[in-house]
PDB file of C-alpha atoms in Angstrom:
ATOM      1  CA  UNK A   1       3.164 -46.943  26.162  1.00  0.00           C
ATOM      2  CA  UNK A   2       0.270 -44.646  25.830  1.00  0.00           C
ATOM      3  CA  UNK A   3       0.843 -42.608  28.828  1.00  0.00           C
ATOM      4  CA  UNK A   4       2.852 -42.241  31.666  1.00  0.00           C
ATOM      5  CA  UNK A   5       2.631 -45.011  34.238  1.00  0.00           C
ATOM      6  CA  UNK A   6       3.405 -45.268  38.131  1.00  0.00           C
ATOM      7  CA  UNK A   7       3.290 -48.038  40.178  1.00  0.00           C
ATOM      8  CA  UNK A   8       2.342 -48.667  42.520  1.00  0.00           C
ATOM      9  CA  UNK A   9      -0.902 -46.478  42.688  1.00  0.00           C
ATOM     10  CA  UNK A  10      -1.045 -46.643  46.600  1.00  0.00           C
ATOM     11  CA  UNK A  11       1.088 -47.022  49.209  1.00  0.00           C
ATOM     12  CA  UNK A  12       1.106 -47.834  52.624  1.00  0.00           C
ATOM     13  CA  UNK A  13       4.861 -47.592  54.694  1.00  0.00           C
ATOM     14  CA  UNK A  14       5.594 -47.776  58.314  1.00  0.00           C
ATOM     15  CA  UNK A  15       7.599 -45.201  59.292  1.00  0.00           C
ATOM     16  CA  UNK A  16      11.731 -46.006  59.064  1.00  0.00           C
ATOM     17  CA  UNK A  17      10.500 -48.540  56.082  1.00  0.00           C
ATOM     18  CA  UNK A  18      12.012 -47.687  52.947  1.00  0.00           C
ATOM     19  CA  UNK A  19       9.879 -47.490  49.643  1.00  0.00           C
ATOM     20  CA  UNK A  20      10.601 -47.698  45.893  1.00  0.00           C
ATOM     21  CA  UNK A  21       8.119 -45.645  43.186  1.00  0.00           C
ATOM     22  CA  UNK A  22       8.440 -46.301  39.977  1.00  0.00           C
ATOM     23  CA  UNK A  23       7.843 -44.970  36.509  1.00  0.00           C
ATOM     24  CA  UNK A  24       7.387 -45.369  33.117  1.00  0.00           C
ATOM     25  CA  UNK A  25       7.694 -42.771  30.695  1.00  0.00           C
ATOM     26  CA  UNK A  26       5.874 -42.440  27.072  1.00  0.00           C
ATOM     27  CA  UNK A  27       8.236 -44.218  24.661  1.00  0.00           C
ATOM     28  CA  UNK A  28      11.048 -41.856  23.489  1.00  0.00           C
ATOM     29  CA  UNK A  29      10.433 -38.961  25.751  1.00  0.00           C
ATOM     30  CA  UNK A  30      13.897 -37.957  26.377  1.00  0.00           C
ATOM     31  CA  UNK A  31      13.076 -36.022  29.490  1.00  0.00           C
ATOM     32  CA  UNK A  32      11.712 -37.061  32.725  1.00  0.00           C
ATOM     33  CA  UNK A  33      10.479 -35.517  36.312  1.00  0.00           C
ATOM     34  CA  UNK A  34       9.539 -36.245  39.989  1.00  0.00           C
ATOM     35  CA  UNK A  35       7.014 -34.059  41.375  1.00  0.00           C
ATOM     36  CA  UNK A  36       5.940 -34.227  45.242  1.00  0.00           C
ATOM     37  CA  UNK A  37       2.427 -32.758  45.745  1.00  0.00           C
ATOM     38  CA  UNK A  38       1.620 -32.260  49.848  1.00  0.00           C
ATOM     39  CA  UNK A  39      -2.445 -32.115  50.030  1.00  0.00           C
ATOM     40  CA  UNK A  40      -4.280 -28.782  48.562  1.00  0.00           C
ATOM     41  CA  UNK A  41      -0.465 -27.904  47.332  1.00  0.00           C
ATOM     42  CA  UNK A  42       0.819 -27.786  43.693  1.00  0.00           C
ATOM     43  CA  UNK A  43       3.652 -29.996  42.615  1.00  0.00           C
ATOM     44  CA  UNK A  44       6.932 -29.574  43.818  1.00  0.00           C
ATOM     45  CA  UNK A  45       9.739 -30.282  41.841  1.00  0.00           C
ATOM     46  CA  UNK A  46      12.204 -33.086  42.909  1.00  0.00           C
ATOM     47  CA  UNK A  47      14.713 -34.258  40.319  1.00  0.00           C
ATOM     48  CA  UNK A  48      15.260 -34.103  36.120  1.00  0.00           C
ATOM     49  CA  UNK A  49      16.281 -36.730  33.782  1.00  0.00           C
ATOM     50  CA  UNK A  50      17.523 -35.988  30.503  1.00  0.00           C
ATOM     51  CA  UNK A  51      18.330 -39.976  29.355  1.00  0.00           C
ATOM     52  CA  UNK A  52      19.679 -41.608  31.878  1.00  0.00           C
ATOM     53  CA  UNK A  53      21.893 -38.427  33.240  1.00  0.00           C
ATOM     54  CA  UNK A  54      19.712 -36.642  36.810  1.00  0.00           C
ATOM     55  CA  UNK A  55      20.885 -33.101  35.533  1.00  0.00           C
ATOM     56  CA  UNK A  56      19.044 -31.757  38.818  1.00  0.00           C
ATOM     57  CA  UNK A  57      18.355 -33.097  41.831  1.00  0.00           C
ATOM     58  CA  UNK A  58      18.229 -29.435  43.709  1.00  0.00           C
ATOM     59  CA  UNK A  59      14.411 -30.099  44.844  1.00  0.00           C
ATOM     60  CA  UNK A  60      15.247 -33.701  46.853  1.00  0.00           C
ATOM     61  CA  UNK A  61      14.371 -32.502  50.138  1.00  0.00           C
ATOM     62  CA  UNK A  62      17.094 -34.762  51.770  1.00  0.00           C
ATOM     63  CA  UNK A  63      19.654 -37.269  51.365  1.00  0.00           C
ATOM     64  CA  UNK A  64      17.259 -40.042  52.281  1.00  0.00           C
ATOM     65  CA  UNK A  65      15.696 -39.183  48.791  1.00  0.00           C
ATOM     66  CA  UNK A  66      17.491 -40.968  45.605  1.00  0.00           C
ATOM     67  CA  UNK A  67      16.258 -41.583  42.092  1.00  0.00           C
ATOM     68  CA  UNK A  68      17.868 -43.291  39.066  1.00  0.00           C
ATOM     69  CA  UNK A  69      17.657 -43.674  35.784  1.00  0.00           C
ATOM     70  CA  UNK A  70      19.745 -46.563  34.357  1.00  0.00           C
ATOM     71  CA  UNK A  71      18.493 -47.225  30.924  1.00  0.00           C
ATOM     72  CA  UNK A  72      16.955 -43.857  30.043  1.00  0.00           C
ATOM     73  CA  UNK A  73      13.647 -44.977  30.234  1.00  0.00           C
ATOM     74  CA  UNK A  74      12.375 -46.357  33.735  1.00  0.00           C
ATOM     75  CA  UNK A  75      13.113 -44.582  36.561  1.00  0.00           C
ATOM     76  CA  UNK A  76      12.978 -45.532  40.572  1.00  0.00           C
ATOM     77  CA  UNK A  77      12.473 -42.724  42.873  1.00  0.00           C
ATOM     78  CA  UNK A  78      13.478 -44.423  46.496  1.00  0.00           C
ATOM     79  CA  UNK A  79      12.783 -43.094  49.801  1.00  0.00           C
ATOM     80  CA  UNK A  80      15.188 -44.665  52.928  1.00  0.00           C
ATOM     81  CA  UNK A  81      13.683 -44.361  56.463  1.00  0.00           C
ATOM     82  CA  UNK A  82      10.445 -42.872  55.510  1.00  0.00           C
ATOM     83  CA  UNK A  83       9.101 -40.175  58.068  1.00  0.00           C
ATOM     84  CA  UNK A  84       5.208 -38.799  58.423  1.00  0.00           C
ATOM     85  CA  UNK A  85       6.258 -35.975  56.454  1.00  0.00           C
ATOM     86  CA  UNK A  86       7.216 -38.144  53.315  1.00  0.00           C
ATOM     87  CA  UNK A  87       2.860 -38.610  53.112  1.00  0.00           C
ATOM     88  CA  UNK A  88       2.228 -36.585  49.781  1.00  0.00           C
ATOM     89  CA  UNK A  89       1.524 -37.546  46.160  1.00  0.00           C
ATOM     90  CA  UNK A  90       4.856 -38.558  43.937  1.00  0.00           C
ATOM     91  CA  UNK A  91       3.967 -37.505  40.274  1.00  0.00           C
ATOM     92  CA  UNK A  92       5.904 -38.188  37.283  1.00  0.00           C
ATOM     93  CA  UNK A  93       6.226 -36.343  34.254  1.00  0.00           C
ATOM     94  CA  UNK A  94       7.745 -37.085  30.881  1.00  0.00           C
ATOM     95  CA  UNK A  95       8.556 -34.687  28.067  1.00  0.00           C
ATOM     96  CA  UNK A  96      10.123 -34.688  24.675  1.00  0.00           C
ATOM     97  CA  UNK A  97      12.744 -32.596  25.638  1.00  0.00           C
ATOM     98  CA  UNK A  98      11.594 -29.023  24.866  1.00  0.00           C
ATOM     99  CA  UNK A  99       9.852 -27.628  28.168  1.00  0.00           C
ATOM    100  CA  UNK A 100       7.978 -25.044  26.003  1.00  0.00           C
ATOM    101  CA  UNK A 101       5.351 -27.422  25.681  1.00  0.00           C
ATOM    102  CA  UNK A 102       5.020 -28.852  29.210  1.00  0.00           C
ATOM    103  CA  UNK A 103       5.023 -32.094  29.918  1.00  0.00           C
ATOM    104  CA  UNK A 104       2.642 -35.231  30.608  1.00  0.00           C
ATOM    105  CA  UNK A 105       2.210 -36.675  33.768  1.00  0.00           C
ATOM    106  CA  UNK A 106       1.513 -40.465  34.995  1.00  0.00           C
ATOM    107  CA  UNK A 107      -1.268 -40.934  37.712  1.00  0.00           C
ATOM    108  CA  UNK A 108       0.743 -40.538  40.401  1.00  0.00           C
ATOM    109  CA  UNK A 109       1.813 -42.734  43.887  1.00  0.00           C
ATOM    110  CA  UNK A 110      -0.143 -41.796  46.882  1.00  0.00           C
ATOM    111  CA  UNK A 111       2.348 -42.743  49.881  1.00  0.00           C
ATOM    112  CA  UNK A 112       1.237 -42.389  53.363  1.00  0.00           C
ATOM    113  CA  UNK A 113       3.612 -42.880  56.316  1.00  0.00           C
ATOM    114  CA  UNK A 114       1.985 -44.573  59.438  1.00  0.00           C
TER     115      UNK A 114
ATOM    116  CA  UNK B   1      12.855 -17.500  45.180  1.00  0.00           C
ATOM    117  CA  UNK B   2      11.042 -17.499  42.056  1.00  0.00           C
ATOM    118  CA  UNK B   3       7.185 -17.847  43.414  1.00  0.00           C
ATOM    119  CA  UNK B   4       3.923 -18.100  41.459  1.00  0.00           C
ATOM    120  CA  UNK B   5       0.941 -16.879  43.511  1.00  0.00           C
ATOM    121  CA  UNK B   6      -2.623 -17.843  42.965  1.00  0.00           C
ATOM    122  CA  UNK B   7      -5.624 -17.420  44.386  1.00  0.00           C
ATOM    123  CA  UNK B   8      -6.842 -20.899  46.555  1.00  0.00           C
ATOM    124  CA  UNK B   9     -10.160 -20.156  45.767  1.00  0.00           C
ATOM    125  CA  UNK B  10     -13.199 -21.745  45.553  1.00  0.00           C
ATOM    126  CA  UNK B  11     -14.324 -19.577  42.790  1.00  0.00           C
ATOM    127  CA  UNK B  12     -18.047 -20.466  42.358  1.00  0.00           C
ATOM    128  CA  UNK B  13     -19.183 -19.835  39.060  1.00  0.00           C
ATOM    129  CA  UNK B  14     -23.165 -20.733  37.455  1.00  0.00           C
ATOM    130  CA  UNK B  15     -23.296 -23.244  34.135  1.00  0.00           C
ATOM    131  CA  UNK B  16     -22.679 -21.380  31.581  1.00  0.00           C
ATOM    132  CA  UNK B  17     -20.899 -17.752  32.761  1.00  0.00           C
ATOM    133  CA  UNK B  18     -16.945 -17.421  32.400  1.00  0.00           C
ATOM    134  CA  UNK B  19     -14.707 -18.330  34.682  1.00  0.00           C
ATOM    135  CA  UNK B  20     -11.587 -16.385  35.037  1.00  0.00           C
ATOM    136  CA  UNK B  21      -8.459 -17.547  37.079  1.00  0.00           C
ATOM    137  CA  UNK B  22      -5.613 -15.477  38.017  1.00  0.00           C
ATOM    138  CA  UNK B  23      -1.676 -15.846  38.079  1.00  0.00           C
ATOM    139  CA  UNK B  24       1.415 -13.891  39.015  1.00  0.00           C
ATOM    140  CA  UNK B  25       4.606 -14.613  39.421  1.00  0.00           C
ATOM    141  CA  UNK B  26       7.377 -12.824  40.862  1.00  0.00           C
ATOM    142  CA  UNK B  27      10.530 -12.882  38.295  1.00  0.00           C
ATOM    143  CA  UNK B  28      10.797 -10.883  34.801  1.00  0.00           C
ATOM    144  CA  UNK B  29      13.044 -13.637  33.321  1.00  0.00           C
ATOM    145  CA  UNK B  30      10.174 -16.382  32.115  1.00  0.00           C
ATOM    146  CA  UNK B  31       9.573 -17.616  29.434  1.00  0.00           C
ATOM    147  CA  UNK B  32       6.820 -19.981  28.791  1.00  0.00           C
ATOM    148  CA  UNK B  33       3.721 -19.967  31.334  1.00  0.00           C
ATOM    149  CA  UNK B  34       1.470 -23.488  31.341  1.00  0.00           C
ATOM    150  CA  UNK B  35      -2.335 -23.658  32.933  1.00  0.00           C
ATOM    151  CA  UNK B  36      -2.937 -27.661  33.941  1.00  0.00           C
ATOM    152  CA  UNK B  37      -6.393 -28.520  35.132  1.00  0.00           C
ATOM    153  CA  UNK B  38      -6.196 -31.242  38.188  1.00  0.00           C
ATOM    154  CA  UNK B  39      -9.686 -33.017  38.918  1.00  0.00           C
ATOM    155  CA  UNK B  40      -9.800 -34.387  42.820  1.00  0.00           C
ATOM    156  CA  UNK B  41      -7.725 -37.410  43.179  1.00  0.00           C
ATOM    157  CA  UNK B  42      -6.191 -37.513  39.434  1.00  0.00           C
ATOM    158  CA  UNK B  43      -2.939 -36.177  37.835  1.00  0.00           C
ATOM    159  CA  UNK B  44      -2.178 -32.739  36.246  1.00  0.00           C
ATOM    160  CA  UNK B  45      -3.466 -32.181  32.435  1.00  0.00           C
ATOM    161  CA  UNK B  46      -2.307 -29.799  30.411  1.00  0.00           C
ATOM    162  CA  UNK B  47      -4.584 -27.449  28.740  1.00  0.00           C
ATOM    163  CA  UNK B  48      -2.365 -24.676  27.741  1.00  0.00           C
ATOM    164  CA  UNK B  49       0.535 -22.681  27.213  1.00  0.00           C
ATOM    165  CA  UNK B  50       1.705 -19.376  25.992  1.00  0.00           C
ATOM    166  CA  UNK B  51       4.812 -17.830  25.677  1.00  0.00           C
ATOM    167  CA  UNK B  52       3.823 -14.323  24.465  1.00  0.00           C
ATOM    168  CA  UNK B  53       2.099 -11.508  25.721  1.00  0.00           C
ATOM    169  CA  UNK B  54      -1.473 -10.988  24.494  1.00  0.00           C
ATOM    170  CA  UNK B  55      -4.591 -13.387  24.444  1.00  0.00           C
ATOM    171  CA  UNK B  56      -3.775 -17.026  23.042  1.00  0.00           C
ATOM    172  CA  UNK B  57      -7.624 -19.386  22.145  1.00  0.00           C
ATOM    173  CA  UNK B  58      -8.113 -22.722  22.297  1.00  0.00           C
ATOM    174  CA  UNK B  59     -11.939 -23.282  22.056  1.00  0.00           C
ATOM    175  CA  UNK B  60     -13.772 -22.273  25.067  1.00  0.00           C
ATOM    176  CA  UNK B  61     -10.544 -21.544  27.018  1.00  0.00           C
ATOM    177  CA  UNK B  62      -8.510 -18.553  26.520  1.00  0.00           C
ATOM    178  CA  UNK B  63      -5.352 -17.970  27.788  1.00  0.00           C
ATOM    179  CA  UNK B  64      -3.985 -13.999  28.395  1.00  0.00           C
ATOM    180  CA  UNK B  65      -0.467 -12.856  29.048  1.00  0.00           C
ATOM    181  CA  UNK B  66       0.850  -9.409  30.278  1.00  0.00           C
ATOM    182  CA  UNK B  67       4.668  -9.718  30.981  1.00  0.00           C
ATOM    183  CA  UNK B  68       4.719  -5.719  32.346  1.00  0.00           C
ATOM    184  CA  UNK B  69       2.441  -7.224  34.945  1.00  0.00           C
ATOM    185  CA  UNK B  70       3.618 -10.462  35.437  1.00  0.00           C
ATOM    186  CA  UNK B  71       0.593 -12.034  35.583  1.00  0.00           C
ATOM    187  CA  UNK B  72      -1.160 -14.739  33.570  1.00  0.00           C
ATOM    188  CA  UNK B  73      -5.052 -15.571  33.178  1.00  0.00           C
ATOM    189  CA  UNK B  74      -6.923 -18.162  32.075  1.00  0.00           C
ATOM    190  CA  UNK B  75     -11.008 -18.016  31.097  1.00  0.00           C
ATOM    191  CA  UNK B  76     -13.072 -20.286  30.714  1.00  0.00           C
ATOM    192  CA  UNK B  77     -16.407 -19.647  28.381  1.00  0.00           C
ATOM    193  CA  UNK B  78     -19.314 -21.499  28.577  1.00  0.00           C
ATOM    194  CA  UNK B  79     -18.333 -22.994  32.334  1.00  0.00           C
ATOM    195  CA  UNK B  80     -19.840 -26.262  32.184  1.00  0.00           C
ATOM    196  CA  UNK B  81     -20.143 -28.893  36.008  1.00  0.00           C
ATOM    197  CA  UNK B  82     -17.300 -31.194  34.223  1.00  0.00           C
ATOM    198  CA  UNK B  83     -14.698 -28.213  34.198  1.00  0.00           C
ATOM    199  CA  UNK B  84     -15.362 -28.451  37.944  1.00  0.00           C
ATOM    200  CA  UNK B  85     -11.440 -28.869  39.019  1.00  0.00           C
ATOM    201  CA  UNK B  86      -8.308 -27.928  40.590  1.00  0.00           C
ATOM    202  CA  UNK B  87      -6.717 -25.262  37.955  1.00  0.00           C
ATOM    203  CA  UNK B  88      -3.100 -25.227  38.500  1.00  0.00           C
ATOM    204  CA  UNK B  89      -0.511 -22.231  36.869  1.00  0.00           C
ATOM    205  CA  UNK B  90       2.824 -23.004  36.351  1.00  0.00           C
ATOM    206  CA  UNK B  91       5.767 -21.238  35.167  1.00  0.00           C
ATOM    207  CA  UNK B  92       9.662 -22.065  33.276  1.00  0.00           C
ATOM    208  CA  UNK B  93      12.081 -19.774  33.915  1.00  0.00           C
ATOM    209  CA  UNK B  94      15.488 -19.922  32.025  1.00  0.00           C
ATOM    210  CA  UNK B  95      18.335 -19.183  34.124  1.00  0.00           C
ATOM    211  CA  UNK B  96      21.474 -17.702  33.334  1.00  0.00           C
ATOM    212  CA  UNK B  97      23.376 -21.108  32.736  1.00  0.00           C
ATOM    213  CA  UNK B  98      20.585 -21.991  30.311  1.00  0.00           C
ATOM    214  CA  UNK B  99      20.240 -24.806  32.213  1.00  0.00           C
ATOM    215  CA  UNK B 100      16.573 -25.177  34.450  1.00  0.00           C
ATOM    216  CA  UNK B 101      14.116 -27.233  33.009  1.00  0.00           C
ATOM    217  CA  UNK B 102      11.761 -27.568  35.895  1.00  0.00           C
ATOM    218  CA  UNK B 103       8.616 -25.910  36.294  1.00  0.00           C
ATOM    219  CA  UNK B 104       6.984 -23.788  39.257  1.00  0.00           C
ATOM    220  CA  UNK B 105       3.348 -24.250  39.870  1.00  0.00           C
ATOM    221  CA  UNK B 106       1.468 -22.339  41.898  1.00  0.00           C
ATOM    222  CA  UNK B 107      -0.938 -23.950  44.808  1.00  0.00           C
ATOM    223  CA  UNK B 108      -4.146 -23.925  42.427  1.00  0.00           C
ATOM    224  CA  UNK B 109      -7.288 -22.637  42.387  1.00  0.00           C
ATOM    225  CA  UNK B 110     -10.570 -25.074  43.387  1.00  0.00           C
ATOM    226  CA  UNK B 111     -13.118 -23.844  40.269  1.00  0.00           C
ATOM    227  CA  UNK B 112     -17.052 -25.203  41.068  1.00  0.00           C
ATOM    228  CA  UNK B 113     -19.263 -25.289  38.428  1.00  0.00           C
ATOM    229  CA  UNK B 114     -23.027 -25.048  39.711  1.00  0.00           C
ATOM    230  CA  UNK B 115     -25.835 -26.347  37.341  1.00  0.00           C
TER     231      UNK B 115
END
């Protein structure tokens, strides 16, 4: 596609519910982030895709976070037992591989955790 | 802990004057340094990058580098309302593995463009 796209654009969990984000990358981009961005914060970095191998996952704040990658192009950023502090903005970001030139991101999933 | 400081801001600037945003960052070993502009409630846009140290123009903005420093600037001529945003610094840092591909941002500073 033209741009990065998340879905879905808003979400709503209970707390303890578990939640699924996904993303679609520009065609081809080889490379592929998660981002969480708390309220008047700057992105944090989660997880990296290059293809379909997560060659870091050092910024998943705990084992209830888990993202995939099967195909090298979609990916599915899940959250298990959602708690308050999950609330934030999850961004992703693809890239043609180089990081030199950055890297476009999608819109964005606004979760909040009531 | 690599870190990347910026002021929060809000820098209040009138139509028309330059706007000029600050970054520093704490570790000698980066490489490429980005500026993304984030309007309220949308996602992160790049506007530029630079890599080396000196001044680096793309139309009204401007980009400057000083690696002795370790800081990073971006100006903005000819402020207009619609650059009005969120301007957000963020820096790559290779490691010694070669390996990190992530970027650090900083919190971002809240620009306001008056008329």
């Amino acid at each position: 596609g033209a741009g990065v796209s998340q879905s879905p654009r808003y979400k709503v969990a209970k707390r303890g519910q578990d939640v699924a984000l996904r993303c679609d990358p520009i065609s081809g981009h080889v490379s592929l982030f998660w981002y969480q961005q708390a309220l008047g914060q700057g992105p944090e970095f989660l997880t990296y895709f290059q293809n379909e191998a997560q060659l870091d996952k050092s910024g998943l704040p705990s084992d209830r976070f888990f993202a995939e990658r099967p195909e090298g192009s979609v990916s599915t950023l899940k959250i298990q037992r959602t708690q308050q502090e999950d609330s934030a903005v999850y961004l992703c970001a693809s890239g043609q591989g180089a990081i030199y030139y950055g890297y476009t991101f999608g819109s964005g999933t606004r979760l909040t955790v009531v | 802990q690599k870190e990347v400081e910026q002021n929060s801001g809000p820098l209040s600037v009138p139509e028309g004057a330059i706007a000029s945003l600050n970054c520093t960052y704490s570790d000698r070993g980066s490489q490429s340094f980005f500026w993304y502009r984030q309007y309220s409630g949308k996602s992160p846009e790049l506007i530029m990058f630079i890599y080396s140290n000196g001044d680096k123009e793309d139309g009204r903005f401007t980009a400057q580098l000083n690696k002795a420093s370790q800081y990073v600037s971006l100006l903005i001529r000819d402020s207009q309302p619609s650059d009005s945003a969120t301007y957000l610094c963020a820096v790559w840092w290779v490691d010694s593995g070669g390996s990190n591909y992530k970027l650090t941002f900083g919190k971002g500073t809240l620009l306001t463009v008056n008329p």
